[in-house]
PDB file of N, CA and C in Angstrom:
ATOM      1  N   MET E   1     -13.751-180.199 -23.771  1.00  0.00           N
ATOM      2  CA  MET E   1     -12.669-181.689 -24.126  1.00  0.00           C
ATOM      3  C   MET E   1     -12.547-181.340 -25.532  1.00  0.00           C
ATOM      4  N   THR E   2     -11.147-181.697 -25.416  1.00  0.00           N
ATOM      5  CA  THR E   2     -10.513-181.866 -27.267  1.00  0.00           C
ATOM      6  C   THR E   2     -10.602-183.084 -27.892  1.00  0.00           C
ATOM      7  N   ASP E   3      -9.805-183.828 -26.531  1.00  0.00           N
ATOM      8  CA  ASP E   3      -9.638-185.366 -27.322  1.00  0.00           C
ATOM      9  C   ASP E   3     -11.084-185.931 -26.623  1.00  0.00           C
ATOM     10  N   LEU E   4     -11.901-186.398 -27.854  1.00  0.00           N
ATOM     11  CA  LEU E   4     -13.052-187.616 -27.482  1.00  0.00           C
ATOM     12  C   LEU E   4     -11.836-188.327 -27.114  1.00  0.00           C
ATOM     13  N   PRO E   5     -12.851-189.101 -25.851  1.00  0.00           N
ATOM     14  CA  PRO E   5     -12.655-190.651 -24.705  1.00  0.00           C
ATOM     15  C   PRO E   5     -12.774-191.659 -25.482  1.00  0.00           C
ATOM     16  N   ASP E   6     -11.995-193.102 -25.771  1.00  0.00           N
ATOM     17  CA  ASP E   6     -12.706-194.111 -26.259  1.00  0.00           C
ATOM     18  C   ASP E   6     -14.151-195.009 -26.526  1.00  0.00           C
ATOM     19  N   PHE E   7     -14.387-194.006 -25.551  1.00  0.00           N
ATOM     20  CA  PHE E   7     -15.505-194.786 -25.462  1.00  0.00           C
ATOM     21  C   PHE E   7     -16.753-194.274 -26.069  1.00  0.00           C
ATOM     22  N   VAL E   8     -16.573-193.523 -26.898  1.00  0.00           N
ATOM     23  CA  VAL E   8     -17.051-191.941 -27.985  1.00  0.00           C
ATOM     24  C   VAL E   8     -17.144-192.848 -29.315  1.00  0.00           C
ATOM     25  N   MET E   9     -15.222-193.242 -29.783  1.00  0.00           N
ATOM     26  CA  MET E   9     -14.801-193.373 -30.743  1.00  0.00           C
ATOM     27  C   MET E   9     -14.992-194.535 -31.302  1.00  0.00           C
ATOM     28  N   ASP E  10     -15.461-194.048 -32.936  1.00  0.00           N
ATOM     29  CA  ASP E  10     -15.712-195.253 -33.712  1.00  0.00           C
ATOM     30  C   ASP E  10     -17.303-195.660 -32.920  1.00  0.00           C
ATOM     31  N   ALA E  11     -18.021-195.025 -32.548  1.00  0.00           N
ATOM     32  CA  ALA E  11     -19.303-195.630 -31.524  1.00  0.00           C
ATOM     33  C   ALA E  11     -20.598-195.730 -32.403  1.00  0.00           C
ATOM     34  N   ASP E  12     -21.228-196.413 -32.498  1.00  0.00           N
ATOM     35  CA  ASP E  12     -22.580-196.053 -32.843  1.00  0.00           C
ATOM     36  C   ASP E  12     -23.391-195.482 -32.613  1.00  0.00           C
ATOM     37  N   ASN E  13     -23.105-196.104 -30.633  1.00  0.00           N
ATOM     38  CA  ASN E  13     -24.015-195.650 -29.927  1.00  0.00           C
ATOM     39  C   ASN E  13     -23.453-196.050 -28.361  1.00  0.00           C
ATOM     40  N   VAL E  14     -23.519-194.971 -27.267  1.00  0.00           N
ATOM     41  CA  VAL E  14     -23.388-195.036 -26.193  1.00  0.00           C
ATOM     42  C   VAL E  14     -24.313-195.254 -25.357  1.00  0.00           C
ATOM     43  N   TYR E  15     -23.959-195.869 -24.100  1.00  0.00           N
ATOM     44  CA  TYR E  15     -25.163-195.876 -23.339  1.00  0.00           C
ATOM     45  C   TYR E  15     -24.591-195.994 -21.813  1.00  0.00           C
ATOM     46  N   ARG E  16     -25.286-196.044 -20.238  1.00  0.00           N
ATOM     47  CA  ARG E  16     -24.642-196.438 -19.324  1.00  0.00           C
ATOM     48  C   ARG E  16     -25.187-197.144 -18.377  1.00  0.00           C
ATOM     49  N   THR E  17     -24.702-198.071 -18.010  1.00  0.00           N
ATOM     50  CA  THR E  17     -25.960-198.951 -16.537  1.00  0.00           C
ATOM     51  C   THR E  17     -24.758-198.550 -15.584  1.00  0.00           C
ATOM     52  N   SER E  18     -25.560-199.263 -14.262  1.00  0.00           N
ATOM     53  CA  SER E  18     -25.413-198.482 -12.760  1.00  0.00           C
ATOM     54  C   SER E  18     -23.477-199.122 -12.964  1.00  0.00           C
ATOM     55  N   LYS E  19     -23.052-199.898 -13.259  1.00  0.00           N
ATOM     56  CA  LYS E  19     -21.626-200.266 -13.605  1.00  0.00           C
ATOM     57  C   LYS E  19     -20.567-199.680 -14.888  1.00  0.00           C
ATOM     58  N   TYR E  20     -20.892-199.953 -15.917  1.00  0.00           N
ATOM     59  CA  TYR E  20     -20.007-199.619 -17.220  1.00  0.00           C
ATOM     60  C   TYR E  20     -20.880-198.155 -18.097  1.00  0.00           C
ATOM     61  N   ILE E  21     -19.805-197.737 -18.712  1.00  0.00           N
ATOM     62  CA  ILE E  21     -20.150-197.360 -20.057  1.00  0.00           C
ATOM     63  C   ILE E  21     -20.002-198.302 -21.533  1.00  0.00           C
ATOM     64  N   VAL E  22     -20.788-198.212 -22.197  1.00  0.00           N
ATOM     65  CA  VAL E  22     -20.781-198.754 -22.854  1.00  0.00           C
ATOM     66  C   VAL E  22     -20.877-198.178 -24.251  1.00  0.00           C
ATOM     67  N   LYS E  23     -19.980-198.855 -24.957  1.00  0.00           N
ATOM     68  CA  LYS E  23     -19.853-198.151 -26.547  1.00  0.00           C
ATOM     69  C   LYS E  23     -19.924-199.226 -27.486  1.00  0.00           C
ATOM     70  N   GLN E  24     -21.253-199.201 -28.049  1.00  0.00           N
ATOM     71  CA  GLN E  24     -21.828-200.045 -29.579  1.00  0.00           C
ATOM     72  C   GLN E  24     -21.418-199.621 -30.872  1.00  0.00           C
ATOM     73  N   SER E  25     -20.404-200.863 -31.336  1.00  0.00           N
ATOM     74  CA  SER E  25     -20.287-200.973 -33.286  1.00  0.00           C
ATOM     75  C   SER E  25     -21.121-201.381 -33.696  1.00  0.00           C
ATOM     76  N   LEU E  26     -22.458-201.108 -34.371  1.00  0.00           N
ATOM     77  CA  LEU E  26     -22.762-202.429 -35.723  1.00  0.00           C
ATOM     78  C   LEU E  26     -22.856-202.302 -36.367  1.00  0.00           C
ATOM     79  N   LYS E  27     -22.466-203.418 -36.673  1.00  0.00           N
ATOM     80  CA  LYS E  27     -22.782-203.721 -38.634  1.00  0.00           C
ATOM     81  C   LYS E  27     -23.614-205.190 -38.678  1.00  0.00           C
ATOM     82  N   VAL E  28     -23.604-205.086 -39.527  1.00  0.00           N
ATOM     83  CA  VAL E  28     -24.431-205.840 -40.589  1.00  0.00           C
ATOM     84  C   VAL E  28     -24.411-206.576 -41.045  1.00  0.00           C
ATOM     85  N   GLN E  29     -24.563-207.781 -40.835  1.00  0.00           N
ATOM     86  CA  GLN E  29     -24.380-209.281 -42.251  1.00  0.00           C
ATOM     87  C   GLN E  29     -25.187-209.812 -43.118  1.00  0.00           C
ATOM     88  N   LEU E  30     -25.406-209.382 -43.935  1.00  0.00           N
ATOM     89  CA  LEU E  30     -25.928-209.903 -44.672  1.00  0.00           C
ATOM     90  C   LEU E  30     -25.777-210.719 -45.042  1.00  0.00           C
ATOM     91  N   ASN E  31     -26.373-212.227 -45.749  1.00  0.00           N
ATOM     92  CA  ASN E  31     -26.480-213.420 -46.131  1.00  0.00           C
ATOM     93  C   ASN E  31     -27.786-214.038 -46.724  1.00  0.00           C
ATOM     94  N   SER E  32     -27.686-214.166 -47.392  1.00  0.00           N
ATOM     95  CA  SER E  32     -28.757-214.288 -48.957  1.00  0.00           C
ATOM     96  C   SER E  32     -29.851-216.131 -48.214  1.00  0.00           C
ATOM     97  N   THR E  33     -28.582-216.669 -47.997  1.00  0.00           N
ATOM     98  CA  THR E  33     -29.405-218.691 -47.840  1.00  0.00           C
ATOM     99  C   THR E  33     -29.187-218.054 -46.173  1.00  0.00           C
ATOM    100  N   GLU E  34     -29.141-217.314 -45.421  1.00  0.00           N
ATOM    101  CA  GLU E  34     -29.625-217.565 -44.030  1.00  0.00           C
ATOM    102  C   GLU E  34     -30.184-216.514 -43.929  1.00  0.00           C
ATOM    103  N   ALA E  35     -30.225-215.848 -42.704  1.00  0.00           N
ATOM    104  CA  ALA E  35     -31.091-214.502 -41.763  1.00  0.00           C
ATOM    105  C   ALA E  35     -30.392-213.582 -41.934  1.00  0.00           C
ATOM    106  N   ASN E  36     -30.446-212.136 -42.501  1.00  0.00           N
ATOM    107  CA  ASN E  36     -29.933-211.415 -42.163  1.00  0.00           C
ATOM    108  C   ASN E  36     -29.771-210.950 -40.384  1.00  0.00           C
ATOM    109  N   ALA E  37     -28.541-210.358 -40.503  1.00  0.00           N
ATOM    110  CA  ALA E  37     -28.171-209.829 -39.068  1.00  0.00           C
ATOM    111  C   ALA E  37     -27.616-208.390 -38.435  1.00  0.00           C
ATOM    112  N   ILE E  38     -27.769-208.180 -37.226  1.00  0.00           N
ATOM    113  CA  ILE E  38     -27.317-207.029 -36.881  1.00  0.00           C
ATOM    114  C   ILE E  38     -26.472-206.888 -36.023  1.00  0.00           C
ATOM    115  N   ILE E  39     -24.815-207.346 -36.086  1.00  0.00           N
ATOM    116  CA  ILE E  39     -24.058-207.673 -35.045  1.00  0.00           C
ATOM    117  C   ILE E  39     -23.586-206.873 -34.325  1.00  0.00           C
ATOM    118  N   SER E  40     -23.430-206.416 -32.487  1.00  0.00           N
ATOM    119  CA  SER E  40     -22.377-205.698 -31.753  1.00  0.00           C
ATOM    120  C   SER E  40     -22.034-205.713 -31.470  1.00  0.00           C
ATOM    121  N   CYS E  41     -20.712-205.133 -31.255  1.00  0.00           N
ATOM    122  CA  CYS E  41     -19.459-205.349 -31.237  1.00  0.00           C
ATOM    123  C   CYS E  41     -19.285-204.053 -29.899  1.00  0.00           C
ATOM    124  N   ASP E  42     -19.490-204.444 -28.418  1.00  0.00           N
ATOM    125  CA  ASP E  42     -19.280-204.253 -27.256  1.00  0.00           C
ATOM    126  C   ASP E  42     -19.068-203.892 -27.112  1.00  0.00           C
ATOM    127  N   VAL E  43     -18.246-202.882 -25.823  1.00  0.00           N
ATOM    128  CA  VAL E  43     -17.263-202.195 -25.743  1.00  0.00           C
ATOM    129  C   VAL E  43     -17.722-202.026 -23.624  1.00  0.00           C
ATOM    130  N   PHE E  44     -17.278-202.734 -22.514  1.00  0.00           N
ATOM    131  CA  PHE E  44     -17.496-202.762 -22.241  1.00  0.00           C
ATOM    132  C   PHE E  44     -16.771-201.661 -20.549  1.00  0.00           C
ATOM    133  N   TYR E  45     -16.634-200.218 -20.394  1.00  0.00           N
ATOM    134  CA  TYR E  45     -15.551-199.289 -19.945  1.00  0.00           C
ATOM    135  C   TYR E  45     -16.352-198.700 -18.459  1.00  0.00           C
ATOM    136  N   LYS E  46     -15.370-200.043 -17.006  1.00  0.00           N
ATOM    137  CA  LYS E  46     -15.773-199.897 -16.250  1.00  0.00           C
ATOM    138  C   LYS E  46     -16.374-197.861 -15.688  1.00  0.00           C
ATOM    139  N   ARG E  47     -17.118-197.991 -14.958  1.00  0.00           N
ATOM    140  CA  ARG E  47     -17.251-196.415 -14.337  1.00  0.00           C
ATOM    141  C   ARG E  47     -15.701-196.485 -13.352  1.00  0.00           C
ATOM    142  N   ASN E  48     -15.858-194.594 -14.154  1.00  0.00           N
ATOM    143  CA  ASN E  48     -15.075-194.132 -12.985  1.00  0.00           C
ATOM    144  C   ASN E  48     -15.498-192.304 -12.698  1.00  0.00           C
ATOM    145  N   LYS E  49     -14.928-191.670 -12.034  1.00  0.00           N
ATOM    146  CA  LYS E  49     -15.367-190.046 -11.560  1.00  0.00           C
ATOM    147  C   LYS E  49     -14.896-190.004 -12.824  1.00  0.00           C
ATOM    148  N   ARG E  50     -13.655-190.075 -13.882  1.00  0.00           N
ATOM    149  CA  ARG E  50     -13.344-189.211 -15.170  1.00  0.00           C
ATOM    150  C   ARG E  50     -14.008-189.939 -15.935  1.00  0.00           C
ATOM    151  N   ARG E  51     -14.435-190.688 -16.067  1.00  0.00           N
ATOM    152  CA  ARG E  51     -14.983-191.942 -17.457  1.00  0.00           C
ATOM    153  C   ARG E  51     -16.528-190.768 -16.734  1.00  0.00           C
ATOM    154  N   ASP E  52     -17.215-190.963 -15.619  1.00  0.00           N
ATOM    155  CA  ASP E  52     -18.616-190.065 -15.749  1.00  0.00           C
ATOM    156  C   ASP E  52     -18.137-188.623 -15.991  1.00  0.00           C
ATOM    157  N   ASN E  53     -17.481-187.942 -15.630  1.00  0.00           N
ATOM    158  CA  ASN E  53     -17.116-186.299 -15.791  1.00  0.00           C
ATOM    159  C   ASN E  53     -17.351-186.408 -17.700  1.00  0.00           C
ATOM    160  N   GLU E  54     -16.829-187.120 -18.421  1.00  0.00           N
ATOM    161  CA  GLU E  54     -16.508-187.003 -19.686  1.00  0.00           C
ATOM    162  C   GLU E  54     -17.644-187.565 -20.394  1.00  0.00           C
ATOM    163  N   TYR E  55     -18.213-188.560 -20.236  1.00  0.00           N
ATOM    164  CA  TYR E  55     -19.782-189.279 -20.582  1.00  0.00           C
ATOM    165  C   TYR E  55     -20.759-188.300 -20.250  1.00  0.00           C
ATOM    166  N   GLU E  56     -21.302-187.605 -18.888  1.00  0.00           N
ATOM    167  CA  GLU E  56     -21.821-186.010 -18.549  1.00  0.00           C
ATOM    168  C   GLU E  56     -21.570-184.552 -19.724  1.00  0.00           C
ATOM    169  N   GLN E  57     -20.398-185.036 -19.542  1.00  0.00           N
ATOM    170  CA  GLN E  57     -20.191-183.646 -20.714  1.00  0.00           C
ATOM    171  C   GLN E  57     -20.798-183.589 -22.049  1.00  0.00           C
ATOM    172  N   ILE E  58     -20.139-184.881 -22.598  1.00  0.00           N
ATOM    173  CA  ILE E  58     -20.574-185.077 -23.681  1.00  0.00           C
ATOM    174  C   ILE E  58     -22.040-185.091 -23.840  1.00  0.00           C
ATOM    175  N   PHE E  59     -22.891-185.620 -23.559  1.00  0.00           N
ATOM    176  CA  PHE E  59     -23.996-186.300 -23.486  1.00  0.00           C
ATOM    177  C   PHE E  59     -25.273-185.338 -22.995  1.00  0.00           C
ATOM    178  N   TYR E  60     -25.061-184.679 -21.995  1.00  0.00           N
ATOM    179  CA  TYR E  60     -25.691-184.062 -21.256  1.00  0.00           C
ATOM    180  C   TYR E  60     -26.904-183.326 -21.466  1.00  0.00           C
ATOM    181  N   ASP E  61     -26.938-182.888 -23.257  1.00  0.00           N
ATOM    182  CA  ASP E  61     -28.687-182.581 -23.583  1.00  0.00           C
ATOM    183  C   ASP E  61     -29.301-183.841 -23.325  1.00  0.00           C
ATOM    184  N   ARG E  62     -28.921-184.956 -23.362  1.00  0.00           N
ATOM    185  CA  ARG E  62     -30.224-186.317 -23.813  1.00  0.00           C
ATOM    186  C   ARG E  62     -31.145-186.171 -23.063  1.00  0.00           C
ATOM    187  N   LYS E  63     -32.441-186.375 -23.471  1.00  0.00           N
ATOM    188  CA  LYS E  63     -33.625-186.717 -22.379  1.00  0.00           C
ATOM    189  C   LYS E  63     -32.615-187.415 -21.210  1.00  0.00           C
ATOM    190  N   CYS E  64     -32.392-188.833 -22.038  1.00  0.00           N
ATOM    191  CA  CYS E  64     -32.597-189.858 -21.077  1.00  0.00           C
ATOM    192  C   CYS E  64     -30.872-190.138 -20.234  1.00  0.00           C
ATOM    193  N   ILE E  65     -30.165-189.141 -19.966  1.00  0.00           N
ATOM    194  CA  ILE E  65     -28.478-188.976 -19.395  1.00  0.00           C
ATOM    195  C   ILE E  65     -27.702-190.602 -20.169  1.00  0.00           C
ATOM    196  N   ASP E  66     -28.757-191.763 -19.353  1.00  0.00           N
ATOM    197  CA  ASP E  66     -27.797-192.303 -19.326  1.00  0.00           C
ATOM    198  C   ASP E  66     -28.052-193.440 -21.217  1.00  0.00           C
ATOM    199  N   GLY E  67     -29.388-193.088 -21.332  1.00  0.00           N
ATOM    200  CA  GLY E  67     -29.362-193.075 -23.066  1.00  0.00           C
ATOM    201  C   GLY E  67     -29.853-195.046 -22.659  1.00  0.00           C
ATOM    202  N   LYS E  68     -29.535-196.026 -23.831  1.00  0.00           N
ATOM    203  CA  LYS E  68     -30.109-196.854 -23.586  1.00  0.00           C
ATOM    204  C   LYS E  68     -29.443-198.116 -24.781  1.00  0.00           C
ATOM    205  N   ARG E  69     -29.754-199.030 -25.183  1.00  0.00           N
ATOM    206  CA  ARG E  69     -29.268-199.856 -25.923  1.00  0.00           C
ATOM    207  C   ARG E  69     -29.925-200.038 -27.343  1.00  0.00           C
ATOM    208  N   LEU E  70     -29.256-200.140 -27.962  1.00  0.00           N
ATOM    209  CA  LEU E  70     -29.408-200.626 -29.485  1.00  0.00           C
ATOM    210  C   LEU E  70     -29.683-202.208 -29.728  1.00  0.00           C
ATOM    211  N   PRO E  71     -30.909-202.669 -29.907  1.00  0.00           N
ATOM    212  CA  PRO E  71     -30.729-204.318 -29.725  1.00  0.00           C
ATOM    213  C   PRO E  71     -30.150-204.972 -31.493  1.00  0.00           C
ATOM    214  N   SER E  72     -30.041-205.892 -31.085  1.00  0.00           N
ATOM    215  CA  SER E  72     -29.001-206.404 -32.518  1.00  0.00           C
ATOM    216  C   SER E  72     -29.418-207.796 -31.995  1.00  0.00           C
ATOM    217  N   THR E  73     -29.014-208.713 -33.302  1.00  0.00           N
ATOM    218  CA  THR E  73     -29.289-209.860 -33.060  1.00  0.00           C
ATOM    219  C   THR E  73     -28.045-210.873 -33.037  1.00  0.00           C
ATOM    220  N   MET E  74     -26.887-210.436 -32.588  1.00  0.00           N
ATOM    221  CA  MET E  74     -26.028-211.166 -32.038  1.00  0.00           C
ATOM    222  C   MET E  74     -24.723-210.186 -31.315  1.00  0.00           C
ATOM    223  N   TYR E  75     -24.296-209.838 -30.867  1.00  0.00           N
ATOM    224  CA  TYR E  75     -23.277-209.172 -29.821  1.00  0.00           C
ATOM    225  C   TYR E  75     -22.037-210.185 -29.118  1.00  0.00           C
ATOM    226  N   THR E  76     -20.890-209.721 -29.498  1.00  0.00           N
ATOM    227  CA  THR E  76     -19.600-209.766 -28.692  1.00  0.00           C
ATOM    228  C   THR E  76     -19.254-208.449 -27.730  1.00  0.00           C
ATOM    229  N   ARG E  77     -18.709-208.598 -26.807  1.00  0.00           N
ATOM    230  CA  ARG E  77     -17.963-207.603 -25.635  1.00  0.00           C
ATOM    231  C   ARG E  77     -16.735-208.154 -25.071  1.00  0.00           C
ATOM    232  N   LYS E  78     -15.982-207.053 -24.496  1.00  0.00           N
ATOM    233  CA  LYS E  78     -14.890-207.168 -24.234  1.00  0.00           C
ATOM    234  C   LYS E  78     -14.903-206.428 -22.778  1.00  0.00           C
ATOM    235  N   TYR E  79     -14.552-205.831 -22.017  1.00  0.00           N
ATOM    236  CA  TYR E  79     -14.363-204.992 -20.794  1.00  0.00           C
ATOM    237  C   TYR E  79     -12.688-204.782 -20.228  1.00  0.00           C
ATOM    238  N   VAL E  80     -13.215-203.575 -20.337  1.00  0.00           N
ATOM    239  CA  VAL E  80     -12.134-202.547 -19.866  1.00  0.00           C
ATOM    240  C   VAL E  80     -12.077-201.581 -18.641  1.00  0.00           C
ATOM    241  N   ASP E  81     -11.101-202.243 -17.861  1.00  0.00           N
ATOM    242  CA  ASP E  81     -10.958-201.431 -15.925  1.00  0.00           C
ATOM    243  C   ASP E  81     -11.025-199.615 -16.367  1.00  0.00           C
TER     244      ASP E  81
END
């Protein structure tokens, strides 16, 4: 595979649920008067054969192929069909 799929471009973490492949992009928000925060900007890609094949080629050597979500203080979500 020469071109990386969108779900890994600029991702800090990628994991898979029963219906989606999720790209997490994490940001640390520092605030001296309030609590610091870790913000996750998530993109949920609807699973299909092509995306599942790409995912499995990239993450074939993971101990748990589906991976898992990294915890964050806040998040945003965007959905892609």
